[in-house]
Structures are given as C-alpha cells and as structure tokens.
Amino acid sequence: MSNQDQLSGGCRDTGNSKSLLIENSSQKKTKIDIECEEIDRISQLPEGLIVQILSRLSIKEAFRTSILSKDWQYFWTSIDNIVYEEEYGRPDSSTETVHKFIFVTDNVLPLLSCSSIKKFSLNIVFTNDNDVVSYYPIIDKWLEFATSKKVEDLCLNISYRYLDTSPPQPYSLLQVLCSSSSIVTLNCEYCILSEDCVLNWTSLKSLKMQSLYLLDEHIKQISNCPQLESLELHDFFGFSRLHMTSPKFRRLQLTQHYFPYTEWYSYEGDICCLEIIAPYVEHLTITGILSHTKIKLGDMPSLNHATFNLYCDEHNEMDLNIEKDLLLRVCCANELILSSRFIKVISNLMLEEEHVSLPLMECRCLTMSSRISKLSFPMLDNLLRSTHNLENLMIFPDKPYHPFFEVEDTDLPEDKYLSLEENIFKDFLQNLKNVKVMPFCSPKRRSDATELHQFLKFLLEHAINLEKLVIVPEHKECNSCSTNTSCLMKYLLDFPTFSISAIISLGPVSHNVFYNDV
C-alpha cells in the first residue's frame, strides 16, 4: 500500500467522527462545570458569613465582587464595615482624580442596605488645586448617613497637602456626630470643632485626635464622657487644663504640642502651662516637642507605666526642674521609659548644682536611651540609687546624637567626673535580674563602646542576683552592628560574674523604642 493510500485510509471518515466530537465536547464541558462548582466553595457559604467576609474589605474591593455572578450582585450592599481609602493623595494628584473618588463614593453609599454600621473609615487627601470647601457638604452627608446607622467605630482623616499656599480652614465636625450615642471608638485627624460645639459621647471608650484645636470647654466635655477609657492627642493645642477624673479613664498619650500659624488661627501668647490631673490613669505617654509648653502633673497613684520621650528644638528648652518634677509625679510607676532628653537634663543639672537627688521611684523595669560615658555616669548613679526595686534594665543608643554628649570630657571640670572605680550605685543593684543592651551601630563611636564595656563589666561584678545579660544588635546584615556586638560579647565573656546563675547571650535584632516618629 502506498503512503498516499495509508494517509487516506488513516483519515477516512467512518461516520462517527461528528458524534465523537460532540460527545467529547459535552464531557469536557461537564467536567469543567463540575470543577468550577467544586472550586467555588465560597458561594456555598451562608449569606451572613459572606457578608462578614466582604465587610473586611474596603468598600471599593467589596463593590467589585458584584460582577462575579447574579448571586453576588447584592451581597456587598449588606456590609457593615465601610472603609473609604482615597488612593489619589500623591503630590501629583489633580482635582479630577479627587473629584472622581468623591463622585464614586457619593453614589455607592446610598446603595448600602445594612441596618447598622460597625466601622466607618474615611481617609482623603486634598491638594493645592482642589476646591476643598465645596466638598465639605458632601462629607457632611456621608457622616450623617453613618450616624443614622448607629456607627460604633469612626475613623475620619481629612488631610491637606498644600505645597505653595496655606491650607484652608479644616473640616468642622457636625454637631450630630459630636452628640452620637452609638460611637465607641473615634479617630479624628485634621478637623476642627466650632466653639459652640457640644461634645456628648455617652458610649465613647477610645478617643484619638490629631492636629485639632481644642478649647478648655471641649476638654471638660470630653472628661465628662462616662465610658471613656483612653485618650490620645497628637499635635494638639488650644487648652490649658486636662482633668480626667473618671475611675474608668486608664490611658493617656500626649504627642507634640504646637501652635500653628494659619489664616484661621494664630497664637499670640508666650508660654502655655498645661495642667494634667488623672488620678486613675495607668498608662501615661508624653512624647515629642512641647513647643512653648510647661507641663504640670498632678499625683497619679494608679500609674503603672510612664513614658517620657521628650526632645527639644533650638527655640524650646524646658526648665530643668520641670522634668525633675515629672519624675516625682510618676514615682509609683512600675515601668518607666526615659529618652536621652531626660538623661541630658539630669546630667546637666548635676553639673550646675552641687547636690541633686532624684525622688525615690518604685519602678521594677527601666528603659532608657543614653550614651554611656563619663559625662552620664553621675546621672546613672543618681537614677539607679533612686530605683531600689529595679529588676529589669534596658539601654538603647540615643538618636539623634544629642549635642550635650558631644562635649569632650576633657573640657569638663575634673571634680565633676564620677568613675566606675568609685563604686557608683554598687549597693543598689541587689534586685537587678535582667539587662538588655543595644550597642551603638555607628563605627565612629569607638570611645562610647569602651565606656559601655566598662559599665557592663561593672554590672557583672556587682549585680549579685543577675540572671541574664542580653546583647541585641540594631540591624540585620550590618557590618558595624556585627562588629560592635561581637567585640562586646567577647569582652564580657572574659570576665567572671558575681552571680553564679548569670547568663550572657546574644539576642535577636531588636526594635529601638526611641526611634518612633512623633
């Protein structure tokens, strides 16, 4: 048989080809349908559970699921977690992009059919060419909707990125929002309160406000919120008294006091005295620059944790005795965190005065940021003498490098030195059990490393109950960190410890608690 006959015979139609193709196609389609049904298990979930899943997405992502099928067309309208995140807050944003975001949001919101809202989050950034004020009535409408739906968790961030001109007057909160009985958690940034606004949040437990002008009357109304437990104020100004006397109020954080100079607000005073009374607070945090501000704390007998991460700019130096008084007011705290600003102040005070003593403090855990040097030894002596119950000590490098510690030791009077050989705080280390130290990363601080080595050697020799000394590097895959850490470990392992149970170890890379942006 020829090749042509073989080819012809091999391709001869027997009459069954068409039916075979149809059968195969039908089998493939059936197989695909079955596989799709097996894969699409989420559609088999109860509708309530699907709505809960969609509620964890942003409103934009939830809305997109409406195109999946007819069954999914309306699931998203029942979500009770509404998150609007404007993605056009870049410096190159235009009026068109912001308008598009507002247009879409304004049209989607009325379609929601949920009976109540657990969370409503709005984050939008206006830029130079936006007609900001014209959008405020639309935002009013959105917040009225959220309030009518008994929103519990409200996050409102209406910010402005104006590069060439002063920003306009910020958005003013609605009275209906300020008297909502359903709000439990409120996070409000870059807004204002009218002077006649009445704050009456009967269910509010947590309040966070940033860049907000608050009058003393506003603060008084906030303090009268019967369920309030936590208050955070960032970039705050306008009031002079903060009296939080409710037994339920447990947490207070103040970050950066300042006075803005804009067309809608100006400050003509000199120094602002801020009085804080919070007898039931357990966690107190004061951080950042307190511009033209003197803080006066009342007694805090319930305090458990206190953080002072203050720093100053070239125009604002706080009274040295003010910070000493702050330590006095938090002396009952179990845990204390002090930045290099405090270390500098105490050391400076000791150089200027003959006899300086700190109040006795009850803290068992002390975290501090400081350069270990001859200049800081007197402060360490005084601080550790004041913490007889200290069990845990953590030392982090200071950042930025404080100018005070850049002074050459040789420029200081010889009688101001206090060497380790003089057995400073030798008798006040009886309870110290755990020490964690982060060496300096910079290779330029070789002299600091020497002083740190001597300081830790002294602890090993005199802390009779020491259990752990942990050295933690600051960065991963960093030659300077690796070198400094290795040198310190080798140095310490060559010395015997007074405590027979003490262990010297290398810990994992750790976060420096003093590097947080404020």
Short mmCIF file of C-alpha atoms in Angstrom, two decimals:
data_model
loop_
_atom_site.label_atom_id
_atom_site.label_comp_id
_atom_site.label_asym_id
_atom_site.label_seq_id
_atom_site.Cartn_x
_atom_site.Cartn_y
_atom_site.Cartn_z
CA MET A 1 0.00 0.00 0.00
CA SER A 2 1.26 3.39 -0.98
CA ASN A 3 1.90 6.16 1.51
CA GLN A 4 -0.96 8.11 -0.02
CA ASP A 5 -3.35 5.19 0.48
CA GLN A 6 -2.19 4.81 4.06
CA LEU A 7 -2.73 8.52 4.71
CA SER A 8 -6.09 8.42 3.01
CA GLY A 9 -7.14 5.36 4.94
CA GLY A 10 -6.00 6.82 8.21
CA CYS A 11 -8.15 9.91 7.74
CA ARG A 12 -11.20 8.14 6.28
CA ASP A 13 -14.45 9.36 7.89
CA THR A 14 -16.35 6.42 9.33
CA GLY A 15 -19.45 8.50 10.11
CA ASN A 16 -18.78 8.51 13.85
CA SER A 17 -16.36 11.47 13.94
CA LYS A 18 -19.01 14.15 14.39
CA SER A 19 -20.81 12.31 17.15
CA LEU A 20 -17.49 11.57 18.84
CA LEU A 21 -16.51 15.24 18.82
CA ILE A 22 -19.89 16.24 20.23
CA GLU A 23 -19.59 13.61 22.93
CA ASN A 24 -16.05 14.71 23.86
CA SER A 25 -17.07 18.39 23.95
CA SER A 26 -20.01 17.57 26.17
CA GLN A 27 -17.80 15.57 28.51
CA LYS A 28 -15.23 18.37 28.72
CA LYS A 29 -17.93 20.98 29.43
CA THR A 30 -19.45 18.80 32.10
CA LYS A 31 -16.03 18.23 33.64
CA ILE A 32 -15.26 21.97 33.63
CA ASP A 33 -18.64 22.77 35.19
CA ILE A 34 -18.08 20.19 37.91
CA GLU A 35 -14.58 21.51 38.63
CA CYS A 36 -15.88 25.10 38.81
CA GLU A 37 -18.60 24.04 41.21
CA GLU A 38 -16.02 22.28 43.36
CA ILE A 39 -13.66 25.29 43.32
CA ASP A 40 -16.36 27.91 44.05
CA ARG A 41 -16.96 26.75 47.59
CA ILE A 42 -17.25 30.28 48.96
CA SER A 43 -20.60 30.73 47.20
CA GLN A 44 -21.93 27.78 49.20
CA LEU A 45 -21.32 29.60 52.48
CA PRO A 46 -24.25 31.16 54.35
CA GLU A 47 -25.07 34.65 53.13
CA GLY A 48 -24.36 36.14 56.55
CA LEU A 49 -20.85 34.71 56.55
CA ILE A 50 -20.18 36.01 53.02
CA VAL A 51 -21.24 39.48 54.15
CA GLN A 52 -18.86 39.25 57.13
CA ILE A 53 -16.00 38.36 54.79
CA LEU A 54 -16.80 41.26 52.46
CA SER A 55 -17.01 43.59 55.46
CA ARG A 56 -13.28 43.05 55.99
CA LEU A 57 -12.53 44.57 52.58
CA SER A 58 -12.54 48.20 51.56
CA ILE A 59 -15.79 49.42 50.03
CA LYS A 60 -14.06 49.54 46.65
CA GLU A 61 -12.96 45.90 46.81
CA ALA A 62 -16.32 44.76 48.15
CA PHE A 63 -18.14 46.57 45.34
CA ARG A 64 -16.02 44.78 42.71
CA THR A 65 -17.41 41.40 43.80
CA SER A 66 -20.81 42.37 42.36
CA ILE A 67 -19.64 41.34 38.86
CA LEU A 68 -18.85 37.74 39.84
CA SER A 69 -22.38 36.45 39.35
CA LYS A 70 -26.03 37.32 39.88
CA ASP A 71 -25.87 35.77 43.34
CA TRP A 72 -23.03 38.11 44.26
CA GLN A 73 -24.61 41.21 42.79
CA TYR A 74 -26.06 42.49 46.06
CA PHE A 75 -24.00 40.82 48.80
CA TRP A 76 -21.77 43.89 49.17
CA THR A 77 -24.74 46.18 49.93
CA SER A 78 -25.19 44.49 53.31
CA ILE A 79 -21.66 45.06 54.65
CA ASP A 80 -21.36 46.85 58.00
CA ASN A 81 -17.66 47.73 57.77
CA ILE A 82 -17.29 50.68 55.39
CA VAL A 83 -13.75 51.78 54.53
CA TYR A 84 -13.16 54.58 52.01
CA GLU A 85 -9.47 54.96 51.20
CA GLU A 86 -8.71 57.70 48.66
CA GLU A 87 -5.78 56.46 46.58
CA TYR A 88 -5.01 59.75 44.91
CA GLY A 89 -3.27 61.55 47.75
CA ARG A 90 0.03 61.75 45.90
CA PRO A 91 1.75 65.10 45.25
CA ASP A 92 0.74 64.84 41.57
CA SER A 93 -2.96 64.42 42.38
CA SER A 94 -5.33 66.65 40.46
CA THR A 95 -8.82 67.97 41.00
CA GLU A 96 -10.11 65.40 38.53
CA THR A 97 -8.81 62.39 40.45
CA VAL A 98 -10.09 63.64 43.81
CA HIS A 99 -13.44 64.52 42.25
CA LYS A 100 -13.66 61.02 40.79
CA PHE A 101 -13.11 59.48 44.20
CA ILE A 102 -15.79 61.67 45.81
CA PHE A 103 -18.23 61.05 42.94
CA VAL A 104 -17.90 57.26 43.21
CA THR A 105 -18.18 57.34 46.99
CA ASP A 106 -21.23 59.57 46.91
CA ASN A 107 -23.03 57.23 44.50
CA VAL A 108 -22.14 53.97 46.23
CA LEU A 109 -23.05 54.96 49.78
CA PRO A 110 -26.86 55.26 49.26
CA LEU A 111 -26.95 51.70 47.88
CA LEU A 112 -25.96 50.19 51.22
CA SER A 113 -28.82 48.41 52.96
CA CYS A 114 -27.24 47.45 56.30
CA SER A 115 -29.30 48.28 59.38
CA SER A 116 -26.26 49.36 61.38
CA ILE A 117 -22.58 50.14 60.79
CA LYS A 118 -19.79 48.76 62.95
CA LYS A 119 -16.97 50.75 61.33
CA PHE A 120 -16.90 53.77 59.05
CA SER A 121 -13.46 54.93 57.89
CA LEU A 122 -12.83 57.89 55.60
CA ASN A 123 -9.31 58.82 54.51
CA ILE A 124 -9.00 61.58 51.91
CA VAL A 125 -6.19 63.97 50.95
CA PHE A 126 -6.80 67.35 49.32
CA THR A 127 -4.06 69.06 47.30
CA ASN A 128 -3.35 72.57 46.07
CA ASP A 129 -5.75 72.70 43.16
CA ASN A 130 -8.77 71.18 44.95
CA ASP A 131 -11.75 73.37 45.80
CA VAL A 132 -11.78 71.88 49.28
CA VAL A 133 -14.61 73.79 50.90
CA SER A 134 -17.08 72.81 48.16
CA TYR A 135 -16.69 69.16 49.16
CA TYR A 136 -17.49 69.69 52.85
CA PRO A 137 -21.31 69.43 52.41
CA ILE A 138 -20.83 66.06 50.71
CA ILE A 139 -18.70 64.82 53.61
CA ASP A 140 -21.43 66.11 55.95
CA LYS A 141 -23.92 63.90 54.13
CA TRP A 142 -21.70 60.83 54.45
CA LEU A 143 -21.22 61.33 58.18
CA GLU A 144 -24.93 61.94 58.72
CA PHE A 145 -25.56 58.61 57.00
CA ALA A 146 -23.04 56.84 59.23
CA THR A 147 -24.54 58.42 62.35
CA SER A 148 -28.07 57.44 61.33
CA LYS A 149 -26.83 53.85 61.01
CA LYS A 150 -25.56 53.90 64.62
CA VAL A 151 -21.88 53.68 63.70
CA GLU A 152 -19.66 52.32 66.50
CA ASP A 153 -16.12 52.77 65.19
CA LEU A 154 -15.50 56.02 63.28
CA CYS A 155 -12.18 56.99 61.67
CA LEU A 156 -12.08 60.40 59.98
CA ASN A 157 -8.88 61.65 58.32
CA ILE A 158 -9.35 64.66 56.05
CA SER A 159 -5.85 65.96 55.41
CA TYR A 160 -4.33 68.60 53.16
CA ARG A 161 -1.17 68.68 51.08
CA TYR A 162 -0.59 72.31 50.20
CA LEU A 163 2.92 72.98 48.95
CA ASP A 164 2.76 76.63 47.93
CA THR A 165 -0.06 78.17 49.95
CA SER A 166 -1.52 77.90 53.42
CA PRO A 167 -4.21 75.20 53.73
CA PRO A 168 -7.82 76.32 54.06
CA GLN A 169 -9.82 76.12 57.24
CA PRO A 170 -10.12 72.42 58.13
CA TYR A 171 -13.33 70.49 58.05
CA SER A 172 -15.61 71.24 61.02
CA LEU A 173 -17.24 68.28 62.75
CA LEU A 174 -21.03 68.10 62.64
CA GLN A 175 -22.95 68.54 65.87
CA VAL A 176 -24.93 65.37 65.14
CA LEU A 177 -21.62 63.49 65.10
CA CYS A 178 -20.40 65.12 68.32
CA SER A 179 -23.51 64.01 70.19
CA SER A 180 -23.77 60.48 68.83
CA SER A 181 -24.73 57.92 71.46
CA SER A 182 -23.51 54.94 69.41
CA ILE A 183 -19.83 55.83 68.82
CA VAL A 184 -17.48 53.67 70.88
CA THR A 185 -14.16 54.42 69.13
CA LEU A 186 -13.37 57.72 67.42
CA ASN A 187 -10.22 58.61 65.49
CA CYS A 188 -10.34 62.16 64.15
CA GLU A 189 -7.47 63.86 62.28
CA TYR A 190 -7.09 67.34 60.75
CA CYS A 191 -10.54 68.62 61.71
CA ILE A 192 -11.83 71.42 63.94
CA LEU A 193 -14.58 71.89 66.48
CA SER A 194 -16.68 75.03 66.48
CA GLU A 195 -16.59 77.00 69.71
CA ASP A 196 -20.28 76.33 70.39
CA CYS A 197 -19.98 72.61 69.62
CA VAL A 198 -21.19 70.34 72.44
CA LEU A 199 -19.38 67.01 72.86
CA ASN A 200 -21.66 64.37 74.33
CA TRP A 201 -20.44 60.87 73.52
CA THR A 202 -22.23 58.67 76.05
CA SER A 203 -20.78 55.37 74.77
CA LEU A 204 -17.29 56.54 73.78
CA LYS A 205 -14.43 54.43 75.17
CA SER A 206 -11.44 55.38 73.00
CA LEU A 207 -10.73 58.82 71.53
CA LYS A 208 -7.80 59.79 69.31
CA MET A 209 -7.45 63.31 67.92
CA GLN A 210 -4.67 64.76 65.77
CA SER A 211 -3.99 68.35 64.70
CA LEU A 212 -7.11 69.54 66.45
CA TYR A 213 -7.77 72.88 68.14
CA LEU A 214 -9.42 72.14 71.49
CA LEU A 215 -10.76 74.68 73.97
CA ASP A 216 -10.79 74.09 77.71
CA GLU A 217 -14.57 73.69 77.44
CA HIS A 218 -14.11 70.93 74.87
CA ILE A 219 -11.68 69.09 77.15
CA LYS A 220 -14.11 69.44 80.05
CA GLN A 221 -16.87 67.88 77.95
CA ILE A 222 -14.54 65.05 76.89
CA SER A 223 -13.67 64.36 80.52
CA ASN A 224 -17.39 64.04 81.25
CA CYS A 225 -17.82 61.16 78.79
CA PRO A 226 -18.87 58.45 81.27
CA GLN A 227 -17.34 55.45 79.46
CA LEU A 228 -14.06 57.00 78.25
CA GLU A 229 -11.02 54.79 78.93
CA SER A 230 -8.33 56.04 76.54
CA LEU A 231 -7.37 59.46 75.12
CA GLU A 232 -4.64 60.20 72.55
CA LEU A 233 -3.85 63.76 71.46
CA HIS A 234 -1.32 64.33 68.66
CA ASP A 235 -0.16 67.80 67.54
CA PHE A 236 -2.62 69.36 69.93
CA PHE A 237 -3.11 72.96 71.06
CA GLY A 238 -5.66 75.39 72.49
CA PHE A 239 -6.35 74.24 76.07
CA SER A 240 -4.52 74.59 79.38
CA ARG A 241 -6.25 72.09 81.68
CA LEU A 242 -6.71 68.36 81.22
CA HIS A 243 -8.63 66.97 84.18
CA MET A 244 -9.62 63.33 83.63
CA THR A 245 -11.11 62.22 86.93
CA SER A 246 -13.35 59.33 85.85
CA PRO A 247 -12.44 55.99 87.51
CA LYS A 248 -12.75 54.31 84.08
CA PHE A 249 -10.10 56.52 82.47
CA ARG A 250 -6.89 54.44 82.26
CA ARG A 251 -4.71 55.54 79.33
CA LEU A 252 -3.39 58.98 78.28
CA GLN A 253 -0.99 59.78 75.42
CA LEU A 254 0.15 63.30 74.52
CA THR A 255 2.33 63.75 71.46
CA GLN A 256 3.73 67.09 70.34
CA HIS A 257 2.15 70.33 71.50
CA TYR A 258 2.44 73.17 68.99
CA PHE A 259 0.90 76.44 67.79
CA PRO A 260 0.01 76.63 64.09
CA TYR A 261 0.13 79.93 62.27
CA THR A 262 -2.55 79.99 59.60
CA GLU A 263 -5.25 82.30 58.33
CA TRP A 264 -7.79 80.69 60.62
CA TYR A 265 -5.70 80.50 63.82
CA SER A 266 -2.79 82.35 65.41
CA TYR A 267 -1.26 82.24 68.87
CA GLU A 268 -0.06 85.45 70.48
CA GLY A 269 0.82 84.20 73.93
CA ASP A 270 4.19 83.31 75.46
CA ILE A 271 4.39 80.08 77.45
CA CYS A 272 1.48 77.68 77.78
CA CYS A 273 1.12 75.97 81.15
CA LEU A 274 -0.61 72.62 80.76
CA GLU A 275 -2.05 71.14 83.95
CA ILE A 276 -2.82 67.42 83.88
CA ILE A 277 -4.82 65.67 86.58
CA ALA A 278 -5.62 61.99 86.03
CA PRO A 279 -5.69 60.09 89.34
CA TYR A 280 -6.88 56.80 87.81
CA VAL A 281 -4.65 56.67 84.74
CA GLU A 282 -2.46 53.55 84.48
CA HIS A 283 -0.56 54.26 81.24
CA LEU A 284 0.93 57.71 80.59
CA THR A 285 2.93 58.65 77.48
CA ILE A 286 4.32 62.13 76.75
CA THR A 287 6.43 62.41 73.60
CA GLY A 288 7.74 64.87 71.03
CA ILE A 289 8.40 68.60 71.17
CA LEU A 290 6.26 70.50 73.63
CA SER A 291 6.56 73.90 71.99
CA HIS A 292 6.35 76.82 74.46
CA THR A 293 4.77 74.48 76.99
CA LYS A 294 5.30 73.69 80.65
CA ILE A 295 3.61 70.55 81.90
CA LYS A 296 2.43 70.23 85.47
CA LEU A 297 1.31 66.77 86.51
CA GLY A 298 -0.94 66.03 89.44
CA ASP A 299 -0.40 62.95 91.58
CA MET A 300 -1.02 59.68 89.74
CA PRO A 301 -1.35 56.99 92.41
CA SER A 302 -2.72 54.38 89.96
CA LEU A 303 0.10 54.74 87.43
CA ASN A 304 1.75 51.53 86.22
CA HIS A 305 3.58 52.61 83.04
CA ALA A 306 5.11 56.01 82.18
CA THR A 307 6.97 57.05 79.03
CA PHE A 308 8.79 60.38 78.64
CA ASN A 309 10.27 60.55 75.15
CA LEU A 310 10.62 64.32 75.01
CA TYR A 311 13.04 66.30 72.91
CA CYS A 312 13.51 69.98 72.18
CA ASP A 313 14.28 72.17 69.21
CA GLU A 314 16.66 75.10 69.11
CA HIS A 315 13.95 77.52 70.27
CA ASN A 316 12.41 75.50 73.10
CA GLU A 317 14.34 74.49 76.19
CA MET A 318 12.27 73.19 79.09
CA ASP A 319 13.03 74.19 82.65
CA LEU A 320 15.32 71.55 84.17
CA ASN A 321 13.30 71.38 87.37
CA ILE A 322 10.10 70.70 85.44
CA GLU A 323 11.39 67.36 84.23
CA LYS A 324 12.59 66.51 87.70
CA ASP A 325 9.07 67.24 88.92
CA LEU A 326 7.66 64.95 86.23
CA LEU A 327 9.71 62.08 87.66
CA LEU A 328 8.38 62.88 91.11
CA ARG A 329 4.79 62.63 89.86
CA VAL A 330 5.32 59.23 88.27
CA CYS A 331 7.40 57.73 91.06
CA CYS A 332 4.84 54.99 91.71
CA ALA A 333 5.01 53.61 88.14
CA ASN A 334 6.12 50.01 87.80
CA GLU A 335 7.65 50.60 84.35
CA LEU A 336 9.49 53.75 83.27
CA ILE A 337 10.84 54.75 79.83
CA LEU A 338 13.16 57.77 79.62
CA SER A 339 14.65 59.26 76.46
CA SER A 340 18.10 60.83 76.11
CA ARG A 341 16.41 64.21 76.63
CA PHE A 342 15.80 63.30 80.27
CA ILE A 343 19.27 61.88 80.63
CA LYS A 344 20.74 65.10 79.29
CA VAL A 345 18.62 67.26 81.60
CA ILE A 346 19.53 65.36 84.74
CA SER A 347 23.22 65.28 83.86
CA ASN A 348 23.23 68.99 83.09
CA LEU A 349 21.51 69.74 86.38
CA MET A 350 24.16 67.78 88.24
CA LEU A 351 26.94 69.75 86.58
CA GLU A 352 25.36 73.05 87.62
CA GLU A 353 24.39 72.15 91.19
CA GLU A 354 26.34 70.52 93.99
CA HIS A 355 23.62 68.32 95.44
CA VAL A 356 20.94 66.96 93.18
CA SER A 357 18.83 63.99 94.18
CA LEU A 358 16.01 62.33 92.33
CA PRO A 359 12.82 61.15 94.02
CA LEU A 360 12.69 57.54 95.09
CA MET A 361 10.87 55.56 92.43
CA GLU A 362 9.16 52.20 92.66
CA CYS A 363 9.78 51.06 89.09
CA ARG A 364 10.90 47.49 88.50
CA CYS A 365 11.51 47.95 84.78
CA LEU A 366 13.57 50.87 83.43
CA THR A 367 14.16 51.54 79.73
CA MET A 368 16.46 54.38 78.80
CA SER A 369 18.21 55.94 75.82
CA SER A 370 21.65 57.29 76.56
CA ARG A 371 25.26 57.39 75.62
CA ILE A 372 27.28 55.61 78.30
CA SER A 373 30.18 57.95 79.11
CA LYS A 374 31.90 59.68 82.00
CA LEU A 375 29.50 62.53 81.50
CA SER A 376 26.49 60.29 82.04
CA PHE A 377 27.91 58.31 84.98
CA PRO A 378 26.65 60.80 87.62
CA MET A 379 23.16 60.58 86.16
CA LEU A 380 23.26 56.78 86.11
CA ASP A 381 24.47 56.83 89.68
CA ASN A 382 21.59 59.07 90.77
CA LEU A 383 18.99 57.25 88.72
CA LEU A 384 19.89 53.78 89.94
CA ARG A 385 20.15 54.98 93.53
CA SER A 386 16.54 56.12 93.14
CA THR A 387 15.26 52.77 91.87
CA HIS A 388 15.95 50.30 94.66
CA ASN A 389 13.42 47.78 93.33
CA LEU A 390 14.81 47.70 89.79
CA GLU A 391 14.77 44.21 88.27
CA ASN A 392 14.90 44.85 84.51
CA LEU A 393 17.16 47.39 82.80
CA MET A 394 17.19 48.11 79.05
CA ILE A 395 19.63 50.56 77.45
CA PHE A 396 19.26 51.80 73.86
CA PRO A 397 21.53 54.22 71.97
CA ASP A 398 20.22 57.74 71.65
CA LYS A 399 19.10 59.10 68.30
CA PRO A 400 19.64 61.70 67.16
CA TYR A 401 23.01 62.07 68.83
CA HIS A 402 22.43 64.69 71.49
CA PRO A 403 24.78 67.72 71.26
CA PHE A 404 25.24 67.69 75.02
CA PHE A 405 27.07 64.38 74.89
CA GLU A 406 29.36 65.58 72.12
CA VAL A 407 31.23 67.75 74.64
CA GLU A 408 34.72 66.42 75.16
CA ASP A 409 35.21 65.01 78.63
CA THR A 410 38.46 66.91 78.92
CA ASP A 411 36.54 70.19 78.68
CA LEU A 412 34.69 69.44 81.92
CA PRO A 413 35.94 70.16 85.45
CA GLU A 414 37.83 67.21 86.86
CA ASP A 415 35.77 67.22 90.08
CA LYS A 416 32.60 66.60 88.05
CA TYR A 417 33.82 63.19 86.96
CA LEU A 418 32.50 60.12 88.68
CA SER A 419 34.34 56.98 87.69
CA LEU A 420 33.19 53.41 87.87
CA GLU A 421 36.14 52.69 90.15
CA GLU A 422 34.40 54.79 92.81
CA ASN A 423 31.79 52.04 93.01
CA ILE A 424 28.85 54.15 91.97
CA PHE A 425 25.45 52.62 92.79
CA LYS A 426 27.31 49.48 93.90
CA ASP A 427 24.90 48.82 96.75
CA PHE A 428 21.78 49.49 94.68
CA LEU A 429 21.93 46.55 92.29
CA GLN A 430 20.71 43.89 94.69
CA ASN A 431 17.43 43.26 92.85
CA LEU A 432 18.67 43.62 89.27
CA LYS A 433 17.96 40.40 87.35
CA ASN A 434 17.80 41.15 83.64
CA VAL A 435 19.79 43.57 81.49
CA LYS A 436 19.32 44.15 77.76
CA VAL A 437 21.73 46.38 75.84
CA MET A 438 21.86 47.55 72.24
CA PRO A 439 25.38 48.67 71.22
CA PHE A 440 25.88 51.70 69.00
CA CYS A 441 25.81 50.89 65.32
CA SER A 442 28.00 53.76 64.12
CA PRO A 443 31.71 52.88 63.70
CA LYS A 444 32.51 56.47 64.73
CA ARG A 445 31.65 55.79 68.36
CA ARG A 446 34.60 53.68 69.43
CA SER A 447 35.04 55.70 72.63
CA ASP A 448 31.39 55.06 73.50
CA ALA A 449 31.98 51.34 73.10
CA THR A 450 34.84 51.45 75.61
CA GLU A 451 32.70 53.17 78.24
CA LEU A 452 29.82 50.76 77.60
CA HIS A 453 32.16 47.78 78.02
CA GLN A 454 33.32 49.10 81.39
CA PHE A 455 29.78 49.85 82.54
CA LEU A 456 28.54 46.34 81.75
CA LYS A 457 31.64 44.80 83.33
CA PHE A 458 30.78 46.72 86.48
CA LEU A 459 27.23 45.34 86.43
CA LEU A 460 28.56 41.79 86.10
CA GLU A 461 30.85 42.31 89.08
CA HIS A 462 28.28 43.82 91.45
CA ALA A 463 24.77 42.68 90.47
CA ILE A 464 24.67 39.65 92.76
CA ASN A 465 21.27 38.39 91.56
CA LEU A 466 21.78 38.98 87.85
CA GLU A 467 20.24 36.22 85.71
CA LYS A 468 20.54 37.45 82.12
CA LEU A 469 22.63 39.93 80.19
CA VAL A 470 21.39 40.05 76.59
CA ILE A 471 23.17 41.92 73.80
CA VAL A 472 20.87 42.78 70.90
CA PRO A 473 22.04 44.17 67.53
CA GLU A 474 20.18 47.06 65.95
CA HIS A 475 20.19 45.99 62.29
CA LYS A 476 20.30 42.82 60.24
CA GLU A 477 23.21 42.21 57.88
CA CYS A 478 25.07 45.28 59.13
CA ASN A 479 28.86 45.09 59.39
CA SER A 480 29.07 47.77 62.08
CA CYS A 481 26.41 46.08 64.22
CA SER A 482 28.05 42.69 63.81
CA THR A 483 31.49 44.04 64.69
CA ASN A 484 30.35 46.03 67.73
CA THR A 485 28.20 43.20 69.03
CA SER A 486 30.94 40.60 68.60
CA CYS A 487 33.54 42.77 70.33
CA LEU A 488 31.21 43.40 73.26
CA MET A 489 30.33 39.71 73.64
CA LYS A 490 33.98 38.67 73.55
CA TYR A 491 34.90 41.34 76.10
CA LEU A 492 32.18 40.33 78.56
CA LEU A 493 32.75 36.59 78.31
CA ASP A 494 36.33 37.05 79.51
CA PHE A 495 35.14 38.28 82.92
CA PRO A 496 33.65 36.19 85.72
CA THR A 497 30.26 37.24 87.09
CA PHE A 498 29.43 37.70 90.76
CA SER A 499 26.12 35.91 90.23
CA ILE A 500 26.64 32.19 89.65
CA SER A 501 23.41 31.98 87.62
CA ALA A 502 24.11 34.86 85.23
CA ILE A 503 23.93 34.06 81.51
CA ILE A 504 25.40 36.28 78.80
CA SER A 505 23.69 35.77 75.47
CA LEU A 506 23.14 37.28 72.04
CA GLY A 507 19.54 38.22 71.36
CA PRO A 508 17.70 38.70 68.07
CA VAL A 509 17.66 42.01 66.21
CA SER A 510 15.50 44.33 68.28
CA HIS A 511 13.50 47.48 67.60
CA ASN A 512 14.72 50.66 69.26
CA VAL A 513 11.68 52.02 71.09
CA PHE A 514 13.04 55.57 70.85
CA TYR A 515 13.13 55.68 67.06
CA ASN A 516 9.37 56.00 66.59
CA ASP A 517 8.20 59.05 64.65
CA VAL A 518 6.24 61.53 66.70
#
